[in-house]
Amino acid sequence: MNISKIMTRNVRTLAPERSIRDAAMLMADIDSGALLIHEGDRLIGMVTDRDIAVRAVAAGLDGNTPVRQVMSVDVRYCFDDEDVEHVAANMADIQVRRLPVLNREKRLVGVVSLGNIASGHSRMANDTVLRGVTSAH
């Protein structure tokens, strides 16, 4: 089964010039600890609640600080036509709980999380990703 069958579509993103306060408010609104950052139609980064706490608040930056200043730019991703079990193994190997999903033109089309994998009806993929991700913590 392709990852496109289980991924979450309609992903909320944020532009890099928006403030970390805007990011935190959007995270609260959608009940998520991470946001994908886009520039035009390209994925350029990710910011997490931990990035805001550690890279901004702990460093004394104020809420108007642009997201670009604290986001991670080395974003791992998968493609929408990849097999669920392959993506689950990749998530386990790199020990992440969510991955942006891109089409082959590298445009953001969704995000896949542990929850998507768990509800994807592949016990093997579910066991693989849970074992790999939880061993990191």
Tab-separated table of C-alpha atoms in Angstrom:
chain	number	residue	atom	x	y	z
A	1	MET	CA	0.000	0.000	0.000
A	2	ASN	CA	1.296	3.478	-0.869
A	3	ILE	CA	1.804	6.060	1.863
A	4	SER	CA	-0.657	8.345	0.023
A	5	LYS	CA	-3.477	6.048	1.185
A	6	ILE	CA	-2.852	6.720	4.891
A	7	MET	CA	-1.174	10.154	5.049
A	8	THR	CA	-2.844	13.263	6.400
A	9	ARG	CA	-3.685	15.758	3.686
A	10	ASN	CA	-4.453	19.469	4.063
A	11	VAL	CA	-1.352	20.128	6.126
A	12	ARG	CA	-1.150	23.561	7.736
A	13	THR	CA	2.163	25.279	7.012
A	14	LEU	CA	3.791	28.558	7.905
A	15	ALA	CA	5.988	30.992	6.001
A	16	PRO	CA	9.533	31.488	7.364
A	17	GLU	CA	9.122	35.218	7.973
A	18	ARG	CA	6.214	34.640	10.371
A	19	SER	CA	7.007	34.962	14.060
A	20	ILE	CA	7.606	32.168	16.533
A	21	ARG	CA	4.559	33.525	18.389
A	22	ASP	CA	2.501	32.869	15.226
A	23	ALA	CA	4.003	29.389	15.046
A	24	ALA	CA	3.146	28.644	18.674
A	25	MET	CA	-0.403	29.940	18.210
A	26	LEU	CA	-0.911	27.768	15.121
A	27	MET	CA	0.525	24.752	16.955
A	28	ALA	CA	-1.972	25.343	19.753
A	29	ASP	CA	-4.813	25.793	17.268
A	30	ILE	CA	-4.135	22.528	15.417
A	31	ASP	CA	-2.872	20.661	18.501
A	32	SER	CA	0.506	19.788	17.012
A	33	GLY	CA	4.069	20.072	18.247
A	34	ALA	CA	5.526	20.653	14.788
A	35	LEU	CA	4.897	22.816	11.736
A	36	LEU	CA	6.221	22.550	8.231
A	37	ILE	CA	7.722	25.748	6.845
A	38	HIS	CA	7.178	26.638	3.209
A	39	GLU	CA	8.519	29.261	0.856
A	40	GLY	CA	6.402	29.592	-2.247
A	41	ASP	CA	5.428	26.030	-3.065
A	42	ARG	CA	8.544	24.429	-1.548
A	43	LEU	CA	9.128	22.814	1.826
A	44	ILE	CA	12.176	24.531	3.347
A	45	GLY	CA	12.087	23.553	6.991
A	46	MET	CA	10.279	22.432	10.102
A	47	VAL	CA	9.824	24.083	13.477
A	48	THR	CA	8.853	22.230	16.628
A	49	ASP	CA	7.703	23.333	20.044
A	50	ARG	CA	11.118	22.182	21.271
A	51	ASP	CA	12.868	24.437	18.706
A	52	ILE	CA	10.899	27.387	20.059
A	53	ALA	CA	11.706	26.499	23.670
A	54	VAL	CA	15.399	25.659	23.217
A	55	ARG	CA	16.533	27.824	20.309
A	56	ALA	CA	14.380	30.859	21.045
A	57	VAL	CA	13.083	31.171	24.598
A	58	ALA	CA	16.187	29.707	26.265
A	59	ALA	CA	18.347	32.022	24.141
A	60	GLY	CA	16.328	35.072	25.200
A	61	LEU	CA	14.700	35.715	21.821
A	62	ASP	CA	11.289	37.370	21.849
A	63	GLY	CA	8.026	36.225	20.294
A	64	ASN	CA	8.551	38.378	17.207
A	65	THR	CA	11.606	36.358	16.157
A	66	PRO	CA	11.120	34.977	12.635
A	67	VAL	CA	10.580	31.236	12.419
A	68	ARG	CA	13.461	31.074	9.919
A	69	GLN	CA	15.855	31.854	12.771
A	70	VAL	CA	14.957	28.770	14.839
A	71	MET	CA	13.638	26.207	12.336
A	72	SER	CA	15.431	23.043	11.277
A	73	VAL	CA	16.374	23.028	7.602
A	74	ASP	CA	17.491	19.408	7.309
A	75	VAL	CA	14.003	17.985	6.885
A	76	ARG	CA	13.636	14.289	6.142
A	77	TYR	CA	10.703	13.324	3.930
A	78	CYS	CA	9.187	10.509	1.902
A	79	PHE	CA	7.379	10.347	-1.411
A	80	ASP	CA	3.651	9.739	-1.765
A	81	ASP	CA	4.158	6.660	-3.953
A	82	GLU	CA	6.428	4.853	-1.467
A	83	ASP	CA	5.249	1.688	0.248
A	84	VAL	CA	3.983	2.054	3.828
A	85	GLU	CA	6.312	-0.640	5.146
A	86	HIS	CA	9.330	1.029	3.502
A	87	VAL	CA	8.411	4.405	5.016
A	88	ALA	CA	7.829	2.795	8.424
A	89	ALA	CA	11.289	1.197	8.285
A	90	ASN	CA	12.808	4.544	7.300
A	91	MET	CA	11.027	6.333	10.156
A	92	ALA	CA	12.329	3.696	12.568
A	93	ASP	CA	15.888	3.973	11.214
A	94	ILE	CA	16.006	7.763	11.503
A	95	GLN	CA	13.900	7.716	14.693
A	96	VAL	CA	11.238	10.263	13.770
A	97	ARG	CA	7.566	10.349	14.655
A	98	ARG	CA	6.380	12.190	11.545
A	99	LEU	CA	7.539	12.768	7.981
A	100	PRO	CA	6.424	15.272	5.367
A	101	VAL	CA	5.135	13.571	2.221
A	102	LEU	CA	6.160	15.016	-1.139
A	103	ASN	CA	5.156	14.139	-4.678
A	104	ARG	CA	7.884	13.386	-7.211
A	105	GLU	CA	7.989	17.089	-8.171
A	106	LYS	CA	8.965	17.677	-4.514
A	107	ARG	CA	5.754	19.527	-3.670
A	108	LEU	CA	4.233	18.967	-0.224
A	109	VAL	CA	1.125	16.788	-0.425
A	110	GLY	CA	0.752	15.582	3.162
A	111	VAL	CA	2.368	14.305	6.311
A	112	VAL	CA	2.574	10.806	7.766
A	113	SER	CA	2.771	10.183	11.502
A	114	LEU	CA	2.956	7.249	13.883
A	115	GLY	CA	-0.822	7.486	14.175
A	116	ASN	CA	-1.272	7.161	10.407
A	117	ILE	CA	0.990	4.113	10.329
A	118	ALA	CA	-0.795	2.561	13.321
A	119	SER	CA	-4.162	2.938	11.587
A	120	GLY	CA	-2.823	1.832	8.200
A	121	HIS	CA	-3.659	-1.852	8.684
A	122	SER	CA	-0.104	-3.096	8.273
A	123	ARG	CA	0.931	-4.798	11.493
A	124	MET	CA	4.484	-5.213	10.181
A	125	ALA	CA	4.831	-1.465	9.421
A	126	ASN	CA	3.261	-0.569	12.753
A	127	ASP	CA	5.603	-2.853	14.719
A	128	THR	CA	8.648	-1.641	12.766
A	129	VAL	CA	8.095	2.069	13.253
A	130	LEU	CA	7.044	1.805	16.891
A	131	ARG	CA	10.056	-0.328	17.787
A	132	GLY	CA	12.473	2.033	16.035
A	133	VAL	CA	11.041	5.335	17.205
A	134	THR	CA	10.418	4.378	20.808
A	135	SER	CA	13.912	2.932	21.221
A	136	ALA	CA	15.298	6.468	20.828
A	137	HIS	CA	13.514	7.776	23.911
